[in-house]
Short mmCIF file of C-alpha atoms in Angstrom, two decimals:
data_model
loop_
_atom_site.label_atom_id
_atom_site.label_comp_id
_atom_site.label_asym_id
_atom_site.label_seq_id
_atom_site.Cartn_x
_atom_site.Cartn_y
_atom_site.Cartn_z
CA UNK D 1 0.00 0.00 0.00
CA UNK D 2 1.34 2.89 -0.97
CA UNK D 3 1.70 5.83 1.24
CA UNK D 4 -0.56 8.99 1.02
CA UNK D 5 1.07 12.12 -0.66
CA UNK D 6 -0.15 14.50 1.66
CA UNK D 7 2.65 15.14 3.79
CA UNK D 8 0.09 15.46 7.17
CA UNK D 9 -1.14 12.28 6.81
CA UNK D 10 0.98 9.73 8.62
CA UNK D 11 0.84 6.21 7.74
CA UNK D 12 1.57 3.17 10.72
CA UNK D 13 1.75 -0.49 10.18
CA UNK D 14 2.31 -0.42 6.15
CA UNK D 15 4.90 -3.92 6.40
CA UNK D 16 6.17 -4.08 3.12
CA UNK D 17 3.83 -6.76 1.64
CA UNK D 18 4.44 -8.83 4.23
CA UNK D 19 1.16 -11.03 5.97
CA UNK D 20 0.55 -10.26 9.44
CA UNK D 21 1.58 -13.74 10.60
CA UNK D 22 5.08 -13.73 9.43
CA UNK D 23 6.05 -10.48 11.04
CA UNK D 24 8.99 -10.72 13.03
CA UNK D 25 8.51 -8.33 15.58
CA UNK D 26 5.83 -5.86 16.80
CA UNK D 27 6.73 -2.26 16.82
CA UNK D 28 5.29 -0.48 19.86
CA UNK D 29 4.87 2.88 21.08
CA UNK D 30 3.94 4.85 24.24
CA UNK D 31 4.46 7.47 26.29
CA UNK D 32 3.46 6.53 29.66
CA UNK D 33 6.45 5.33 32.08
CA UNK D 34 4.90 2.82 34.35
CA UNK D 35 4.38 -0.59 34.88
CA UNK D 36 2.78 -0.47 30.81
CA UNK D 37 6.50 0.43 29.88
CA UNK D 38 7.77 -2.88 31.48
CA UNK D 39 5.96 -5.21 30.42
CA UNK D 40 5.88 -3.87 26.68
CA UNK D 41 10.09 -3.79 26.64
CA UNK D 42 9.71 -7.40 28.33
CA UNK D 43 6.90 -8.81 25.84
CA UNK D 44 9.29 -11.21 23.43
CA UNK D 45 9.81 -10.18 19.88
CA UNK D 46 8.10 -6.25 20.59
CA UNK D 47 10.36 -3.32 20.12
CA UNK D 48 10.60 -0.01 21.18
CA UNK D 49 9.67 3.03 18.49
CA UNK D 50 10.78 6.38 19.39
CA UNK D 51 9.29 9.79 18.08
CA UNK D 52 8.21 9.41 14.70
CA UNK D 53 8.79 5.77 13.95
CA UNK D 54 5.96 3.27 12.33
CA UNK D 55 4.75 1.55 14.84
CA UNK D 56 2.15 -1.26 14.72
CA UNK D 57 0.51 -1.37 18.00
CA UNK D 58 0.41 2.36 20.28
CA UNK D 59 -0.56 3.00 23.64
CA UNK D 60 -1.50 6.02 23.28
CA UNK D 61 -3.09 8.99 25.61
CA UNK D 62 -6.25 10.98 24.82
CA UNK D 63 -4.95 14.15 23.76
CA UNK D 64 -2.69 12.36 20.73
CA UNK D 65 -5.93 10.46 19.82
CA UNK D 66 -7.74 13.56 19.59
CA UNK D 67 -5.35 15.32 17.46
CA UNK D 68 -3.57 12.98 15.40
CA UNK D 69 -6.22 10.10 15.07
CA UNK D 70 -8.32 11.27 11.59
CA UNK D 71 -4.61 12.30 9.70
CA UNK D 72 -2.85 9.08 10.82
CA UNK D 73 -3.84 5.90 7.87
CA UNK D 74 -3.14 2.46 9.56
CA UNK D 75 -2.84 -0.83 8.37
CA UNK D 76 -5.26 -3.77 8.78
CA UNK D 77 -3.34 -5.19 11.80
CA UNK D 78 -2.10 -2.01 13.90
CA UNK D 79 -4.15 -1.61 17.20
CA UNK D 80 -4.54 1.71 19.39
CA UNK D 81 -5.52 2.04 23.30
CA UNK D 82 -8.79 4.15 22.73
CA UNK D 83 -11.82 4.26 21.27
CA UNK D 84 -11.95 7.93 19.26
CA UNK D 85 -14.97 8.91 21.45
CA UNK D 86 -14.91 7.00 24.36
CA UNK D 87 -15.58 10.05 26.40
CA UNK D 88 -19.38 8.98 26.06
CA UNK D 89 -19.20 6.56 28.86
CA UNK D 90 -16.03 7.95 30.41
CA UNK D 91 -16.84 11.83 31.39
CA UNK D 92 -19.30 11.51 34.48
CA UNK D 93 -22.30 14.01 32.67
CA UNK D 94 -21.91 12.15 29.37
CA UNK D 95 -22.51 8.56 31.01
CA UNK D 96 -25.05 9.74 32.89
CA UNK D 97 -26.99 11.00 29.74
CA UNK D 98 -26.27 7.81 28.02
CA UNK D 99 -27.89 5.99 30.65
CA UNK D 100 -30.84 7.67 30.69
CA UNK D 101 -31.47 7.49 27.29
CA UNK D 102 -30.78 3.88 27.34
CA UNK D 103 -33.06 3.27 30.15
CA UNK D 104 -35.97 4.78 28.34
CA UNK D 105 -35.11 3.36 25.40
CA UNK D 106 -35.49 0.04 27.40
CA UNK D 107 -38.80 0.78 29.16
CA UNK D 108 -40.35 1.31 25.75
CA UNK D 109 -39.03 -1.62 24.56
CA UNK D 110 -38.93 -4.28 26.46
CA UNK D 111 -41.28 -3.00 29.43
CA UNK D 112 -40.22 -1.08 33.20
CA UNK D 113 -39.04 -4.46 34.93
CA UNK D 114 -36.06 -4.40 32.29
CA UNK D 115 -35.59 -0.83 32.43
CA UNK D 116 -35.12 -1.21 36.36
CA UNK D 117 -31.73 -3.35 35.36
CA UNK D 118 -30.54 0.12 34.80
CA UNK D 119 -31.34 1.89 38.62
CA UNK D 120 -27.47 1.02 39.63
CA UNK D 121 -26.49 4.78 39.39
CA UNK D 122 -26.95 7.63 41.72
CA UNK D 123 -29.62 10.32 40.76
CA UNK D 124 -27.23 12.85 38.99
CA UNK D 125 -27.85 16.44 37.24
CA UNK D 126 -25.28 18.32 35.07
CA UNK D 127 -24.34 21.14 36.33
CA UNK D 128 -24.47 24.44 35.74
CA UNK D 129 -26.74 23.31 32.90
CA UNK D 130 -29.28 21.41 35.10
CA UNK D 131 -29.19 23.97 37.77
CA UNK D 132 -32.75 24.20 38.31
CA UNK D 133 -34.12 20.63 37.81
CA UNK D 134 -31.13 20.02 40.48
CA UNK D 135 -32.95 22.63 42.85
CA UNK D 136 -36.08 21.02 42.22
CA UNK D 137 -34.89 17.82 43.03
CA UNK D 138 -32.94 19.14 46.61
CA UNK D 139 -35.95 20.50 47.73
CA UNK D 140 -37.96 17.37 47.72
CA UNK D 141 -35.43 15.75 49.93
CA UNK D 142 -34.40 18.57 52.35
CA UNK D 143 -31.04 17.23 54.66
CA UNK D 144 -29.64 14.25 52.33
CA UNK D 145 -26.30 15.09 51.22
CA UNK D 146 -24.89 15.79 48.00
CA UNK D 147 -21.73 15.36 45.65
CA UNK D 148 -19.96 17.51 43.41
CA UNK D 149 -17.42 15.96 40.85
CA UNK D 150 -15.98 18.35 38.18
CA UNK D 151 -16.85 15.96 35.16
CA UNK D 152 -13.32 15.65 33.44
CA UNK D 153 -10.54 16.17 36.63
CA UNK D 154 -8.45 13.48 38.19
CA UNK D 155 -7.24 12.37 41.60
CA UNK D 156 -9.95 13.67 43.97
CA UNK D 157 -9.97 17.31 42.66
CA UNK D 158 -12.34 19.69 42.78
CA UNK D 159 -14.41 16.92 44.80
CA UNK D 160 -16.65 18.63 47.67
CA UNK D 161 -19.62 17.27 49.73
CA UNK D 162 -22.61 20.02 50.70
CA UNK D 163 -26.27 19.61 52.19
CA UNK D 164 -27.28 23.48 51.92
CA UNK D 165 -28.09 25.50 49.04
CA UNK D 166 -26.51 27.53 50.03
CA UNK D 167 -23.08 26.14 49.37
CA UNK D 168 -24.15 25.11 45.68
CA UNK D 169 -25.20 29.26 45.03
CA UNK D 170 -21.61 29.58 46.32
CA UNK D 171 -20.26 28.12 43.81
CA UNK D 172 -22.45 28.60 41.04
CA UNK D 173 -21.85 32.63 41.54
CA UNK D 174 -17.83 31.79 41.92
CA UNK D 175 -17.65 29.92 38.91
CA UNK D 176 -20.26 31.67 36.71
CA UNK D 177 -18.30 33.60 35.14
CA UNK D 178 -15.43 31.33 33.94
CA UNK D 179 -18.09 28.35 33.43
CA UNK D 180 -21.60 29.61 32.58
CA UNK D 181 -20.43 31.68 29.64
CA UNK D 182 -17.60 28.72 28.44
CA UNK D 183 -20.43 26.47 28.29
CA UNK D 184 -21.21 28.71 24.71
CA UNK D 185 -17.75 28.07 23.76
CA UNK D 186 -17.70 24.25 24.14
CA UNK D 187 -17.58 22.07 21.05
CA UNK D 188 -20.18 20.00 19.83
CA UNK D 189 -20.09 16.45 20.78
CA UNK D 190 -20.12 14.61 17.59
CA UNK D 191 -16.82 16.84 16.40
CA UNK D 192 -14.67 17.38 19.43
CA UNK D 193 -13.43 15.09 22.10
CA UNK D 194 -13.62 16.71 25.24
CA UNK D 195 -11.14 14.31 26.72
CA UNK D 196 -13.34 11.80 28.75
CA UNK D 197 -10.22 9.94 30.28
CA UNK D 198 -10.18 11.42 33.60
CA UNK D 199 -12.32 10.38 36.42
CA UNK D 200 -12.19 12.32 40.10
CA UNK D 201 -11.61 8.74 41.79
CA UNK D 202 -8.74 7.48 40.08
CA UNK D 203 -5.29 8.36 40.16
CA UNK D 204 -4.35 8.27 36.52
CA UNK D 205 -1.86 8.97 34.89
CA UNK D 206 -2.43 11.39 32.49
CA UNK D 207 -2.76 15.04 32.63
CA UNK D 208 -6.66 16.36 31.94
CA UNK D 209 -6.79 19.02 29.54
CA UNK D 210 -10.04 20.11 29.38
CA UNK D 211 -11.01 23.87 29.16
CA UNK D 212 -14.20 23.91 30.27
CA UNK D 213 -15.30 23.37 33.95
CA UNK D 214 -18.38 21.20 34.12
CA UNK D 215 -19.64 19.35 37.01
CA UNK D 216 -22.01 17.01 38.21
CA UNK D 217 -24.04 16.92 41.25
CA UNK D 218 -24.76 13.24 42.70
CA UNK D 219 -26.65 12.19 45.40
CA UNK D 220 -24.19 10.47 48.07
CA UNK D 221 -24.53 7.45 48.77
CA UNK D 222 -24.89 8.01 52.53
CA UNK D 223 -25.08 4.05 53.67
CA UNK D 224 -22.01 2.95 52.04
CA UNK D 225 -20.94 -0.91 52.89
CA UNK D 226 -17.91 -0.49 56.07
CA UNK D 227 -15.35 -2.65 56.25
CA UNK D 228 -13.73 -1.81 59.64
CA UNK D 229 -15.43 1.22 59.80
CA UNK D 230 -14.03 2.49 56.63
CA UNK D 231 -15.77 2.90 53.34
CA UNK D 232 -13.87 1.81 49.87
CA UNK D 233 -14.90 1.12 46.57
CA UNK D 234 -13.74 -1.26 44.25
CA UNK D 235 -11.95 -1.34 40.70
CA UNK D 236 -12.62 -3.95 38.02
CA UNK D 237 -11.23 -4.24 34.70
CA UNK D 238 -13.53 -4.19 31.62
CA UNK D 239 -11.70 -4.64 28.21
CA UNK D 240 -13.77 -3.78 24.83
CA UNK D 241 -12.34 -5.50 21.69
CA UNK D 242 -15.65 -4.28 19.68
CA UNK D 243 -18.33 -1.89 20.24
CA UNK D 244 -20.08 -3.74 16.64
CA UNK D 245 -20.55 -6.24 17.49
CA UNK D 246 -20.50 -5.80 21.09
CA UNK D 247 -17.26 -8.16 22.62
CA UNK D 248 -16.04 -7.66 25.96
CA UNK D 249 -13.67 -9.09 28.69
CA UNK D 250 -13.95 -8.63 32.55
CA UNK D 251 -10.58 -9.29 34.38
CA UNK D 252 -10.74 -11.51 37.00
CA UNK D 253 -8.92 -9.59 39.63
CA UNK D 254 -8.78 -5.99 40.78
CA UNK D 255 -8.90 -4.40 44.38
CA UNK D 256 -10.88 -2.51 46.74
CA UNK D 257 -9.69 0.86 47.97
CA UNK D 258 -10.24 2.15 51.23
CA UNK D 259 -9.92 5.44 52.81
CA UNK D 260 -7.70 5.81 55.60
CA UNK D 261 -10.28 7.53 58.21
CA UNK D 262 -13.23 5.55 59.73
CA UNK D 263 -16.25 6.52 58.08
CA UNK D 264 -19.17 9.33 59.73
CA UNK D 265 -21.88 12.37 58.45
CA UNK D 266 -20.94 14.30 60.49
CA UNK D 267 -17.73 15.67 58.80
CA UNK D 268 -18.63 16.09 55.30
CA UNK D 269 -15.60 18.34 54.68
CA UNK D 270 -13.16 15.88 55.37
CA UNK D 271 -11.30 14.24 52.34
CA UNK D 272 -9.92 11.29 53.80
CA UNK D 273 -13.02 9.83 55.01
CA UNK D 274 -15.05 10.56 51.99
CA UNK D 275 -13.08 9.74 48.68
CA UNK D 276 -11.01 6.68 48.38
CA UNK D 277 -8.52 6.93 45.16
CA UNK D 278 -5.46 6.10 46.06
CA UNK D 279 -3.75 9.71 45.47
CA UNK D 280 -5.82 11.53 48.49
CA UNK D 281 -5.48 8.91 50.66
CA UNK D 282 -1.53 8.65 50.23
CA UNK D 283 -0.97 12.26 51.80
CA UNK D 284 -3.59 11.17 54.53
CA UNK D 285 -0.71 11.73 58.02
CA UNK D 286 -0.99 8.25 59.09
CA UNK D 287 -1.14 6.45 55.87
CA UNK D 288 1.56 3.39 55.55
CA UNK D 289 3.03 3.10 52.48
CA UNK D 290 3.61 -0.66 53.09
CA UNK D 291 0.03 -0.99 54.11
CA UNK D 292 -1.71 0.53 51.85
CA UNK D 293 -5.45 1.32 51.58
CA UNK D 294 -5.83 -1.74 49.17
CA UNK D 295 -7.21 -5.01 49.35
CA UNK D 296 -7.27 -7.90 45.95
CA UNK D 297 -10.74 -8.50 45.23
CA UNK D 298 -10.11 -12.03 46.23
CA UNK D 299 -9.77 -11.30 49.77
CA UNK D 300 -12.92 -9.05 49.44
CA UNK D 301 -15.34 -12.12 47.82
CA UNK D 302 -13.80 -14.19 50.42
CA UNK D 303 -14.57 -11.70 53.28
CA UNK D 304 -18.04 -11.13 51.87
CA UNK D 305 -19.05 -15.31 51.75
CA UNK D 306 -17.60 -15.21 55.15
CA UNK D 307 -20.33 -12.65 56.61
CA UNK D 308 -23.31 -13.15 54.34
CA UNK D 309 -22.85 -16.54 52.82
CA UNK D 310 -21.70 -17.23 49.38
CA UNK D 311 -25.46 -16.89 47.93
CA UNK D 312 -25.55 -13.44 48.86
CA UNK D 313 -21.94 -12.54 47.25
CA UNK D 314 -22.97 -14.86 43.77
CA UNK D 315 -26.36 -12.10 42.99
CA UNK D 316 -23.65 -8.87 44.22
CA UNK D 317 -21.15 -10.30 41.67
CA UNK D 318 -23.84 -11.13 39.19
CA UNK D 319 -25.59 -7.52 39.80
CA UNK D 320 -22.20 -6.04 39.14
CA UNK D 321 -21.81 -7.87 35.88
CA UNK D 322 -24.95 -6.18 34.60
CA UNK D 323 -23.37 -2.67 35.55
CA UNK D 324 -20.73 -3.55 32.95
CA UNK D 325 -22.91 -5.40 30.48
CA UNK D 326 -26.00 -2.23 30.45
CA UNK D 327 -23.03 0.93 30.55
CA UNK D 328 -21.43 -0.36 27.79
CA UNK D 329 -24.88 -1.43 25.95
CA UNK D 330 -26.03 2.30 26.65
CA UNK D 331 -22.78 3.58 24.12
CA UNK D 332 -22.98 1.08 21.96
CA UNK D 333 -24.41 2.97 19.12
CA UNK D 334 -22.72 6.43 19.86
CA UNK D 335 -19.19 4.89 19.92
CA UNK D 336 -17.40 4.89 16.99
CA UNK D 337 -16.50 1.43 16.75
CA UNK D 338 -12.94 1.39 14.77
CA UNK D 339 -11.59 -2.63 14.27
CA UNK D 340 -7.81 -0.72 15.04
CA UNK D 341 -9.16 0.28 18.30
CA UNK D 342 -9.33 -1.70 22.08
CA UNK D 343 -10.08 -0.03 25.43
CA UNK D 344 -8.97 -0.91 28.63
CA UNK D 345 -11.93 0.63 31.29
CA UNK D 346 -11.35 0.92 34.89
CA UNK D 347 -15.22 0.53 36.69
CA UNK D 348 -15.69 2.39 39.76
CA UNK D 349 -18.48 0.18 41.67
CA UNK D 350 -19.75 1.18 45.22
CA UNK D 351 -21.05 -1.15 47.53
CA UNK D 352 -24.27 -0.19 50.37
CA UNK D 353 -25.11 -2.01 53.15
CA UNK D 354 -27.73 -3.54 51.43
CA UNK D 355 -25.36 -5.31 49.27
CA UNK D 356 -26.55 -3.47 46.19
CA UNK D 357 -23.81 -1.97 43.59
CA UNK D 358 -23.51 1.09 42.30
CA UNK D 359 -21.45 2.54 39.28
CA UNK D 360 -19.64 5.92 40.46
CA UNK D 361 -17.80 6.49 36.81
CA UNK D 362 -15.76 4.58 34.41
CA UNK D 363 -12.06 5.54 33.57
CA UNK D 364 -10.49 5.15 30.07
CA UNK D 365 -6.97 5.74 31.32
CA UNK D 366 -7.42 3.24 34.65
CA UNK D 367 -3.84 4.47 36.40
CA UNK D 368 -1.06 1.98 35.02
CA UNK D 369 1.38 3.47 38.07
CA UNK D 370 1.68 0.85 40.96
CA UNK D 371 1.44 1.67 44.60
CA UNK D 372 2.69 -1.43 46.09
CA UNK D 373 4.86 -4.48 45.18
CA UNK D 374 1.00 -6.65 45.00
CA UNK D 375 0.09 -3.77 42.62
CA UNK D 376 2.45 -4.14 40.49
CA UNK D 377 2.37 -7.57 40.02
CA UNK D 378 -1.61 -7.61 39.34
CA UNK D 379 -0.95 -4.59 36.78
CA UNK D 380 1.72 -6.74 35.26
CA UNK D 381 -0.43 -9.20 34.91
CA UNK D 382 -3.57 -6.95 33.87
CA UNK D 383 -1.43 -5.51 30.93
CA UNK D 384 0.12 -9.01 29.61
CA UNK D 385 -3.22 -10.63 29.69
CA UNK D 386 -4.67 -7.44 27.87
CA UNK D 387 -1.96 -7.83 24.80
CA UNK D 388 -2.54 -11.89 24.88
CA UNK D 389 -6.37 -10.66 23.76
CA UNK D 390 -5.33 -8.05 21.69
CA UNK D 391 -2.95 -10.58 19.53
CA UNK D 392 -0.79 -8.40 18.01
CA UNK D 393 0.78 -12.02 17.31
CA UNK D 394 -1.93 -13.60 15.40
CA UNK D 395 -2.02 -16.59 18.09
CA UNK D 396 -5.63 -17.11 19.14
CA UNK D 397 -8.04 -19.05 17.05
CA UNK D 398 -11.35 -16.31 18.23
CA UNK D 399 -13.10 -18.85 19.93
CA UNK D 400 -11.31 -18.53 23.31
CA UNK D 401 -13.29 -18.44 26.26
CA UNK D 402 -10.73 -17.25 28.92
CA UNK D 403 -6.89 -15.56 28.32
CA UNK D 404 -5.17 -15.72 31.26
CA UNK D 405 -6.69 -13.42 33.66
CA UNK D 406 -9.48 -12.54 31.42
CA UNK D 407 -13.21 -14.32 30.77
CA UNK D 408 -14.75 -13.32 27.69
CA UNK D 409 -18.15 -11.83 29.32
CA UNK D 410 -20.22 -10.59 26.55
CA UNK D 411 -19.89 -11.88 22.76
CA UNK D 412 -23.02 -10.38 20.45
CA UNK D 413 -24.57 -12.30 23.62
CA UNK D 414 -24.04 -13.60 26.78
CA UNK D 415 -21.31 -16.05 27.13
CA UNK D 416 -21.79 -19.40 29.30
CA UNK D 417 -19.45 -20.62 31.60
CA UNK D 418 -20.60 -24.30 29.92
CA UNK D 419 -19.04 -25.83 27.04
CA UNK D 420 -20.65 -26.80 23.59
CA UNK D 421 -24.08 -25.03 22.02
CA UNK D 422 -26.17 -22.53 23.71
CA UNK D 423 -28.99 -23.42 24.99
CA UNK D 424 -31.70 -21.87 24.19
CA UNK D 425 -34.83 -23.34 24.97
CA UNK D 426 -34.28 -20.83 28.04
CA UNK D 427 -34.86 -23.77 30.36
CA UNK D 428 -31.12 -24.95 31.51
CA UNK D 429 -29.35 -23.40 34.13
CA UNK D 430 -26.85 -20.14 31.67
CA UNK D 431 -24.12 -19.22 34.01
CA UNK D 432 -22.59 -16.23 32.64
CA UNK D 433 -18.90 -16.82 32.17
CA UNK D 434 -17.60 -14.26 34.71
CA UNK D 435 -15.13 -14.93 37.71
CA UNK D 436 -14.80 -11.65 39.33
CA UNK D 437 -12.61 -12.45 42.19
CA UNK D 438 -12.19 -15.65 41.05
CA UNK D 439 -8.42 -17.27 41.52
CA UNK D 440 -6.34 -16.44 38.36
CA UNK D 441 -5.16 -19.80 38.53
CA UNK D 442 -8.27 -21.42 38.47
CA UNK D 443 -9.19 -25.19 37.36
CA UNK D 444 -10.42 -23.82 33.90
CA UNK D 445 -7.83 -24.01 31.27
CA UNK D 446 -6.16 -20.41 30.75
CA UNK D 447 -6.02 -20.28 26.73
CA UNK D 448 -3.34 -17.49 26.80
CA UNK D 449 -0.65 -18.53 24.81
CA UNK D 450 2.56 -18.64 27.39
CA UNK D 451 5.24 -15.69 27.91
CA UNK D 452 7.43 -17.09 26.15
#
């Protein structure tokens, strides 16, 4: 294939003629210097492309997707980290509206029991532009406290609790100016990415770059599930090979977060009780490094069987599996489904004490950066297991269930744990074929192809 003669349009992947089995090696770029770094230098037969190299497979961050992605012609085989708009289920407002829509759509269809399947968020309202359907709303239920996330900030930022008016007219008049006339400014959604990437939980590890300020006001979740009198939330891995047809993974491990301060109402104003990502908690003054505020979500099923039996934990885990399965049906048709694109989404799931989940956001750019010597090794993991389903190396067949760490959850369907045809007379017993907090080294055959 030749390459284009307009000199702005950059060309990645073009192999000379030859097939994408007998490549020797894998040219890889990215700019992020974590654990993602490692185990791309370590991955046999993968090589390092600096600055304006061709490279077949890039890890990429937002802001180069956004500017480079419609002048940059790739190859059948080359594979990029991100989904050109996945900012519609990874900025807070735009998930929300998604959601919504979805759930109507739903009720119409199929009836208000199946629309229910989509009640696992908190009642939210984009703000400033939602202002007074928000005011509405806090006046029905006078006392309950509130959230404020700015939609498109990292690391706890911007984050405050309030329960009076008052404190949202505050800072609606402080931030009217530089945000109630920007709104004007703001690109349309179809044209512009807004850079989605960025949640206010996560510590990730790239820089938002957003000029315009929006927020959303949730209602808190004020009977969060305690765990030694702290509250936490947990991180799961969701990985999208295809929005069309609609194929997804869920990792089988990930880890709760805590927050370092026991858990109480009546000090809304204090960080460390009241967020959990990693980055606030770490300047917390009696947070140990060593310790951590993190538990693997095996220890978390295990502890959950132990107190509530292991029926209990099987519906959580199942009800949590249809957070994943209904957020990403709700995009489905407004991503833009590209075969050279993948997505690795980090879910943000809070528990109450009546063991029901609830989806706080979902991250595009899940932070790659370890904070312990167990975090590395499950992001190690996370990331080789991610490239064994990509298959850069043309290894799998496409009818793998599992790859290492990963179960292949949704396929244009549901998947079943069993083997052989579905079954659909709708009368046997369809286990989905999910394992959240499930053993990596289960009895089921991993179909990864090795390390070596």
């Amino acid at each position: 294939m030749s390459r284009p003669k307009n000199q702005n349009y950059k060309g990645h992947g073009l192999s000379k003629g030859k097939e994408r089995e007998q490549r020797a090696s894998i040219r890889f770029k990215t700019t992020l210097m974590n654990t993602l770094m490692d185990v791309l230098r370590n991955r046999p037969g993968w090589v390092e492309v600096k600055d304006e190299g061709e490279w077949d497979f890039y890890w990429c961050d937002v802001s180069w997707l956004r500017e480079n992605f419609d002048h940059t012609y790739m190859d059948e085989h080359v594979r990029i980290s991100h989904f050109r708009n996945h900012y519609e289920l990874t900025r807070k407002n735009y998930m929300v509206k998604n959601l919504k829509r979805f759930r109507k759509q739903l009720e119409r269809e199929a009836g208000k029991l199946e629309a229910a399947k989509c009640d696992f968020f908190p009642k939210t309202f984009e703000m400033p532009c939602e202002y007074h359907l928000f005011v509405e709303e806090f006046r029905k239920n006078p006392g309950i406290t509130w959230i404020m996330k700015p939609v498109a900030r990292s690391q706890g930022k911007g984050i405050f609790l309030f329960r009076r008016l008052k404190d949202i007219m505050d800072w609606r008049k402080g931030n009217a100016g530089k945000k109630l006339t920007s709104l004007e400014a703001q690109p349309a959604r179809s044209t512009a990415n807004p850079s989605g990437s960025h949640d206010a939980r996560s510590s990730d590890d790239q820089k938002e770059d957003i000029p315009v300020e929006n927020y959303v006001a949730q209602r808190y979740i004020e009977n969060p599930y305690l765990i030694g009198g702290r509250k936490f939330d947990l991180r799961v891995y969701v990985l999208v090979m295809s929005y069309i047809p609609l194929r997804a993974w869920l990792y089988r491990d990930g880890f709760a977060r805590f927050s370092n301060t026991r858990f109480t109402l009546s000090s809304i104003d204090d960080q460390y009780v009241h967020l959990t990502n990693v980055a606030v908690q770490k300047t917390s003054p009696d947070y140990h490094p060593k310790k951590g505020c993190k538990w693997m979500l095996q220890r978390f099923r295990q502890y959950l069987a132990s107190k509530h039996g292991p029926e209990a934990v099987e519906t959580l885990f199942s009800d949590m599996d249809n957070i994943f399965i209904r957020s990403l049906q709700s995009v489905q048709k407004v991503i833009i489904s590209d075969k050279h694109c993948f997505e690795l989404y980090g879910y943000d799931i809070l528990i109450d004490q009546d063991l029901k989940p609830w989806l706080l956001e979902v991250n595009a750019s899940p932070s790659l950066t370890a904070s312990s010597q167990e975090d590395y090794e499950l992001k190690t993991c996370l990331l080789e297991d991610t490239l064994h389903v990509v298959d850069m190396e043309a290894r799998l067949t496409g009818r793998e269930k599992r790859v290492g760490g990963f179960d292949l959850m949704w396929n244009d369907g549901p998947v079943s744990r069993e083997e052989g045809p579905p079954d659909l007379s709708g009368m046997g017993n369809f286990v989905t074929n999910t394992h959240l907090g499930g053993h990596l080294s289960s009895s089921s055959p991993a179909l990864a192809p090795s390390h070596g």
